[in-house]
Amino acid sequence: VSVRVNGQNAGLYGADGDRPLPIADYLHKGQNEILVRVCGSLKNLLGPHHIRDKIRSSAWPGMWRSAPAFGQPDPSEYDLMDYGLDELPELIG
């Protein structure tokens, strides 16, 4: 999870365990903008893994023959797996 506060990169959460990510130095009085970006697996990006009618959690060389010949399909055609935040981030003062 990457975190940006008021347009500045505050760091990566989870890269060094589950310790809190200190962001106090990036905050100012009043309203602040905090952007949390969850980056997941390559499953949603590569080759046969996005083909809906294939078995999930598996890949073998022959599957690449059924991958699109000219680039990736439209995102609406992907077999996307949900992942990311299970709940809203918590700010601890």
C-alpha positions as YAML, in Angstrom:
chain: A
units: angstrom
residues:
- id: 1
  name: VAL
  ca: [0.00, 0.00, 0.00]
- id: 2
  name: SER
  ca: [1.47, 3.34, -0.99]
- id: 3
  name: VAL
  ca: [0.39, 6.46, 0.86]
- id: 4
  name: ARG
  ca: [0.48, 10.06, -0.34]
- id: 5
  name: VAL
  ca: [-0.43, 12.96, 1.93]
- id: 6
  name: ASN
  ca: [-1.16, 16.37, 0.44]
- id: 7
  name: GLY
  ca: [0.59, 15.38, -2.78]
- id: 8
  name: GLN
  ca: [3.75, 14.07, -1.11]
- id: 9
  name: ASN
  ca: [4.87, 10.45, -1.00]
- id: 10
  name: ALA
  ca: [4.59, 9.43, 2.67]
- id: 11
  name: GLY
  ca: [5.84, 5.88, 2.19]
- id: 12
  name: LEU
  ca: [4.77, 2.28, 1.86]
- id: 13
  name: TYR
  ca: [2.59, 0.56, 4.43]
- id: 14
  name: GLY
  ca: [3.18, -3.16, 4.84]
- id: 15
  name: ALA
  ca: [6.60, -3.12, 3.19]
- id: 16
  name: ASP
  ca: [8.21, -3.51, 6.61]
- id: 17
  name: GLY
  ca: [5.59, -5.53, 8.48]
- id: 18
  name: ASP
  ca: [2.31, -4.19, 9.81]
- id: 19
  name: ARG
  ca: [3.73, -1.30, 11.77]
- id: 20
  name: PRO
  ca: [1.91, 2.04, 11.51]
- id: 21
  name: LEU
  ca: [3.14, 4.39, 8.82]
- id: 22
  name: PRO
  ca: [4.00, 7.78, 10.38]
- id: 23
  name: ILE
  ca: [2.45, 10.60, 8.35]
- id: 24
  name: ALA
  ca: [2.35, 13.43, 10.91]
- id: 25
  name: ASP
  ca: [5.15, 15.33, 9.15]
- id: 26
  name: TYR
  ca: [2.99, 15.58, 6.01]
- id: 27
  name: LEU
  ca: [-0.15, 16.90, 7.71]
- id: 28
  name: HIS
  ca: [-1.11, 20.51, 8.23]
- id: 29
  name: LYS
  ca: [-3.91, 22.22, 10.13]
- id: 30
  name: GLY
  ca: [-7.30, 21.99, 8.52]
- id: 31
  name: GLN
  ca: [-8.27, 19.60, 5.78]
- id: 32
  name: ASN
  ca: [-5.71, 17.15, 4.40]
- id: 33
  name: GLU
  ca: [-5.79, 14.84, 1.40]
- id: 34
  name: ILE
  ca: [-4.64, 11.27, 2.06]
- id: 35
  name: LEU
  ca: [-4.39, 8.93, -0.94]
- id: 36
  name: VAL
  ca: [-4.10, 5.21, -0.23]
- id: 37
  name: ARG
  ca: [-3.24, 3.02, -3.23]
- id: 38
  name: VAL
  ca: [-3.42, -0.74, -2.97]
- id: 39
  name: CYS
  ca: [-1.21, -2.67, -5.38]
- id: 40
  name: GLY
  ca: [-1.96, -6.33, -5.77]
- id: 41
  name: SER
  ca: [-0.92, -9.33, -7.73]
- id: 42
  name: LEU
  ca: [0.04, -9.57, -11.37]
- id: 43
  name: LYS
  ca: [-2.88, -11.95, -11.86]
- id: 44
  name: ASN
  ca: [-4.99, -9.03, -13.04]
- id: 45
  name: LEU
  ca: [-2.41, -7.93, -15.59]
- id: 46
  name: LEU
  ca: [-0.77, -10.81, -17.38]
- id: 47
  name: GLY
  ca: [-1.48, -13.27, -20.14]
- id: 48
  name: PRO
  ca: [-3.95, -16.10, -19.70]
- id: 49
  name: HIS
  ca: [-4.75, -15.12, -16.14]
- id: 50
  name: HIS
  ca: [-7.38, -12.65, -17.30]
- id: 51
  name: ILE
  ca: [-9.35, -15.14, -19.39]
- id: 52
  name: ARG
  ca: [-12.71, -15.71, -17.68]
- id: 53
  name: ASP
  ca: [-13.29, -19.33, -18.69]
- id: 54
  name: LYS
  ca: [-9.94, -20.66, -17.43]
- id: 55
  name: ILE
  ca: [-9.29, -22.30, -14.07]
- id: 56
  name: ARG
  ca: [-8.15, -19.79, -11.47]
- id: 57
  name: SER
  ca: [-4.82, -20.19, -9.70]
- id: 58
  name: SER
  ca: [-3.32, -22.18, -12.54]
- id: 59
  name: ALA
  ca: [-1.23, -21.54, -15.62]
- id: 60
  name: TRP
  ca: [0.69, -23.68, -18.03]
- id: 61
  name: PRO
  ca: [2.52, -22.89, -21.28]
- id: 62
  name: GLY
  ca: [-0.37, -23.91, -23.53]
- id: 63
  name: MET
  ca: [-2.63, -21.28, -21.94]
- id: 64
  name: TRP
  ca: [-0.60, -18.55, -23.63]
- id: 65
  name: ARG
  ca: [-1.86, -19.77, -27.00]
- id: 66
  name: SER
  ca: [-5.34, -18.60, -26.08]
- id: 67
  name: ALA
  ca: [-4.20, -15.18, -24.89]
- id: 68
  name: PRO
  ca: [-5.16, -12.24, -27.10]
- id: 69
  name: ALA
  ca: [-2.94, -11.99, -30.17]
- id: 70
  name: PHE
  ca: [-2.90, -8.18, -30.18]
- id: 71
  name: GLY
  ca: [-2.49, -6.87, -26.68]
- id: 72
  name: GLN
  ca: [-4.69, -7.15, -23.68]
- id: 73
  name: PRO
  ca: [-8.48, -7.34, -23.89]
- id: 74
  name: ASP
  ca: [-10.78, -4.57, -22.76]
- id: 75
  name: PRO
  ca: [-10.86, -4.44, -18.93]
- id: 76
  name: SER
  ca: [-14.56, -5.37, -19.01]
- id: 77
  name: GLU
  ca: [-13.47, -8.78, -20.37]
- id: 78
  name: TYR
  ca: [-10.98, -9.55, -17.57]
- id: 79
  name: ASP
  ca: [-11.52, -12.13, -14.87]
- id: 80
  name: LEU
  ca: [-10.58, -9.76, -12.07]
- id: 81
  name: MET
  ca: [-10.17, -10.93, -8.51]
- id: 82
  name: ASP
  ca: [-11.13, -8.63, -5.67]
- id: 83
  name: TYR
  ca: [-8.31, -7.68, -3.35]
- id: 84
  name: GLY
  ca: [-7.31, -4.63, -1.46]
- id: 85
  name: LEU
  ca: [-8.61, -2.87, 1.58]
- id: 86
  name: ASP
  ca: [-11.06, -4.82, 3.71]
- id: 87
  name: GLU
  ca: [-11.90, -1.70, 5.71]
- id: 88
  name: LEU
  ca: [-11.10, 2.01, 5.72]
- id: 89
  name: PRO
  ca: [-7.63, 3.00, 6.95]
- id: 90
  name: GLU
  ca: [-7.45, 4.19, 10.52]
- id: 91
  name: LEU
  ca: [-5.63, 7.38, 11.50]
- id: 92
  name: ILE
  ca: [-4.12, 7.16, 14.96]
- id: 93
  name: GLY
  ca: [-3.34, 10.45, 16.68]
...
